mmCIF file of C-alpha atoms in Angstrom:
data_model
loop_
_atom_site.group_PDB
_atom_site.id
_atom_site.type_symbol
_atom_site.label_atom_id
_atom_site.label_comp_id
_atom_site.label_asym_id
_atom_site.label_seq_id
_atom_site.Cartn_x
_atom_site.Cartn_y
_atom_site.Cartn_z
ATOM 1 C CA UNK J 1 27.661 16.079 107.108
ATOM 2 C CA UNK J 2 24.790 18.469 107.302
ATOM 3 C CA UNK J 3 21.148 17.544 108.237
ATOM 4 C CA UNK J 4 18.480 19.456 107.406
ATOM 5 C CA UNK J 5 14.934 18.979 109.217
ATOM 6 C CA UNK J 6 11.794 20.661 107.804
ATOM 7 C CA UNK J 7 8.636 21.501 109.241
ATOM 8 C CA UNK J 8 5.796 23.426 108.535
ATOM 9 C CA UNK J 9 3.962 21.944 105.285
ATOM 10 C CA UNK J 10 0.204 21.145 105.335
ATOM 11 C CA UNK J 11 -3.241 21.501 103.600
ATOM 12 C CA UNK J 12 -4.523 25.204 103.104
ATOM 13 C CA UNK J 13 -7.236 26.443 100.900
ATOM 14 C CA UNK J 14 -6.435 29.128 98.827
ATOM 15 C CA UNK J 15 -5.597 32.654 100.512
ATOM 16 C CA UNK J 16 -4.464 30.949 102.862
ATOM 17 C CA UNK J 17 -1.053 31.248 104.755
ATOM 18 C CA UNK J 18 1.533 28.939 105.977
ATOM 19 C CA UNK J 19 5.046 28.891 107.693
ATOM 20 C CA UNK J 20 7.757 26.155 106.626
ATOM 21 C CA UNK J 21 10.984 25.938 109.213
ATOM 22 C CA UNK J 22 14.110 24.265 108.105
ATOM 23 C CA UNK J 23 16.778 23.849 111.057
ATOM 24 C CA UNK J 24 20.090 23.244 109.666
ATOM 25 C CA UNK J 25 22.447 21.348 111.984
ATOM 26 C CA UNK J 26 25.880 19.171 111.838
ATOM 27 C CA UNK J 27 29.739 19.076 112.617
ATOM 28 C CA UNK J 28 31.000 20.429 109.465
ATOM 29 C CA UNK J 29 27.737 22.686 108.692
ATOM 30 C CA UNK J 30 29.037 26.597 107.204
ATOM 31 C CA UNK J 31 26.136 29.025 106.221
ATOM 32 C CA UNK J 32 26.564 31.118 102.644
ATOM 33 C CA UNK J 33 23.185 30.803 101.722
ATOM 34 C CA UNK J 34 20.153 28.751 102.516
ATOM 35 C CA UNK J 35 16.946 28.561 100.260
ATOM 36 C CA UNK J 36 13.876 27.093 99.142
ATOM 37 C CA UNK J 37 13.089 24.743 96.124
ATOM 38 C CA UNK J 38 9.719 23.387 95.164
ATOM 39 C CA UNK J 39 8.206 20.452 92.924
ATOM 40 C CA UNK J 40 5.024 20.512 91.943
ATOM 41 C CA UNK J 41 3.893 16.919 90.376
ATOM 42 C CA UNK J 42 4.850 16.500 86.587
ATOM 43 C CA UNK J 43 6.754 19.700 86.897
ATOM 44 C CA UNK J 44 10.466 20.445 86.781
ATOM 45 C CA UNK J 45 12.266 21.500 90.890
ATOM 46 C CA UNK J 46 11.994 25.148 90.743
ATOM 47 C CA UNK J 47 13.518 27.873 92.515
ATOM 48 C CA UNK J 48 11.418 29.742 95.180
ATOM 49 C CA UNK J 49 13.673 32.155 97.335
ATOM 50 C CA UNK J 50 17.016 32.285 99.662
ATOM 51 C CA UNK J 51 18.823 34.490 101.492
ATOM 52 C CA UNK J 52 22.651 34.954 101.819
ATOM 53 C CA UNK J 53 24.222 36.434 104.965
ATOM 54 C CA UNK J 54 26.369 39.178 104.920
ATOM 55 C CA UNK J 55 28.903 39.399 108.831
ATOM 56 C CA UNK J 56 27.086 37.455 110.069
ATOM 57 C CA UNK J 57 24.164 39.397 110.838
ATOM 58 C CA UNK J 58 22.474 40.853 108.092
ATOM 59 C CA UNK J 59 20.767 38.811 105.050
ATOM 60 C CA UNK J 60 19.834 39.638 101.286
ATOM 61 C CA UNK J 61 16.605 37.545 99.912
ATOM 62 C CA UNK J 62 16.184 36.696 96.438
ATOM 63 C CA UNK J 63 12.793 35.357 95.114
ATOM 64 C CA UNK J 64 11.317 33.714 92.043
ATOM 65 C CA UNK J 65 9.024 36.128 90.451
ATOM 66 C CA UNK J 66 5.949 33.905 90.749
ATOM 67 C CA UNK J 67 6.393 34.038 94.718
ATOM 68 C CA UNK J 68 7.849 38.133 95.115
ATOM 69 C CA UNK J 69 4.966 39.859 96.932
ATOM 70 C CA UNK J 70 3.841 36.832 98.471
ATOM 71 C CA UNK J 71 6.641 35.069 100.269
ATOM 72 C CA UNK J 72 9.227 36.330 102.529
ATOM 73 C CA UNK J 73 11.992 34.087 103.993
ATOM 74 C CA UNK J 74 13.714 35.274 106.956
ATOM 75 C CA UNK J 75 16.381 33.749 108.970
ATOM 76 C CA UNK J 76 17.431 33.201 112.461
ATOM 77 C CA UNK J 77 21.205 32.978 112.877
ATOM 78 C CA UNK J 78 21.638 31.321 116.706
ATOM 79 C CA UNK J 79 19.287 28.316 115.659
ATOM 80 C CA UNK J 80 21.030 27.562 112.068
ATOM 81 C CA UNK J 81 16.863 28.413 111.002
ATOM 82 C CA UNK J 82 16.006 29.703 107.706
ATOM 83 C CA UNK J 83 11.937 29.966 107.645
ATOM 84 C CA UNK J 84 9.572 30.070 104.972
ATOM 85 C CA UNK J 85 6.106 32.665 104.983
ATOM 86 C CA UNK J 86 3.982 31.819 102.576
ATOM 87 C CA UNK J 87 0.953 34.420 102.451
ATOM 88 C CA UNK J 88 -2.027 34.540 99.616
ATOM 89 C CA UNK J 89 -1.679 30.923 98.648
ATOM 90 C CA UNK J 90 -2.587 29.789 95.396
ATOM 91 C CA UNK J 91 -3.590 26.194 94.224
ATOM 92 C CA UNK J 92 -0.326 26.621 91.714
ATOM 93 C CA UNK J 93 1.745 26.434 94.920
ATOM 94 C CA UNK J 94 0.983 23.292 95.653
ATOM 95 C CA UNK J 95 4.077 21.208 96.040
ATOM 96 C CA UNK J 96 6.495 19.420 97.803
ATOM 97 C CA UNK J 97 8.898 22.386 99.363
ATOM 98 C CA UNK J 98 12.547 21.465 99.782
ATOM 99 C CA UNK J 99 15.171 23.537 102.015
ATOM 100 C CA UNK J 100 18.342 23.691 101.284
ATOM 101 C CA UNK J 101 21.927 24.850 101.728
ATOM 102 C CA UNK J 102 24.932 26.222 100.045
ATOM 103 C CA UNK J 103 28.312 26.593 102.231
ATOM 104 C CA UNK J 104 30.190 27.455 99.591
ATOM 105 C CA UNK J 105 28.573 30.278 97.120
ATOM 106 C CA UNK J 106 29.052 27.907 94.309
ATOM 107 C CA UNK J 107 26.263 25.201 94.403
ATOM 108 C CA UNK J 108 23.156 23.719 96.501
ATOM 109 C CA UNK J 109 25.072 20.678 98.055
ATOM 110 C CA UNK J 110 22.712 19.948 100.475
ATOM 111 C CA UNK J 111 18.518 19.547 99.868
ATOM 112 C CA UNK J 112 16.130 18.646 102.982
ATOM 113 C CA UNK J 113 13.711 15.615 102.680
ATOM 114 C CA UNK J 114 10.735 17.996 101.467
ATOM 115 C CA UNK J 115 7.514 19.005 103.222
ATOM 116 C CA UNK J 116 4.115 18.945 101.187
ATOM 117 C CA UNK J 117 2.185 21.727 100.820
ATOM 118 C CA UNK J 118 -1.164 21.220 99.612
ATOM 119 C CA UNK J 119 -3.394 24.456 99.010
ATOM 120 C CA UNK J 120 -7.426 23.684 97.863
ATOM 121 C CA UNK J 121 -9.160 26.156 95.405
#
């Protein structure tokens, strides 16, 4: 099993910035990619970034377009951390943030329990 514990979420106003942590741990936990996903309320989960490690070392990010510019997710590869810096915060943002993980390049098999992010106009 994998376990996945988030941190980070919180109220902001608008231009605001934020930092969401998501510390992946467990017996049988392998690292392909790890992401973000947010849902807003009475919208659909969308896709907000990830990166995907490459030896071991080096990482490729991939965005949404509504977040490039804005967020950058970086990753820390002796904690199992994939982090989540969210700069010029917009009231659209707001939304329950969920990490998660794919081990095997072929799905998202395992989502966090979600942090809130709340950002005021």
């Amino acid at each position: 099993q994998v376990q996945l514990v988030e941190s980070g979420g919180g109220l902001v106003q608008a231009g605001g910035s934020l930092r969401l942590s998501c510390a992946a741990s467990g017996r049988t936990f392998r690292r392909y990619r790890m992401g973000w996903f947010r849902q807003a309320p009475g919208k659909e989960r969308e896709f907000v970034g990830s990166i995907r490690w490459s030896d071991g070392f080096t990482y490729y990010a991939n965005y949404a377009t509504s977040v490039k510019g804005r967020f950058t997710i970086s990753g820390d590869n002796a904690k199992n951390t994939v982090y989540l810096q969210m700069n010029s915060l917009k009231s659209e943002d707001t939304a329950v943030y969920y990490c998660v993980v794919d081990q095997t390049g072929s799905s998202w098999g395992y989502w966090g329990q979600g942090t809130q992010v709340t950002v005021s106009s």
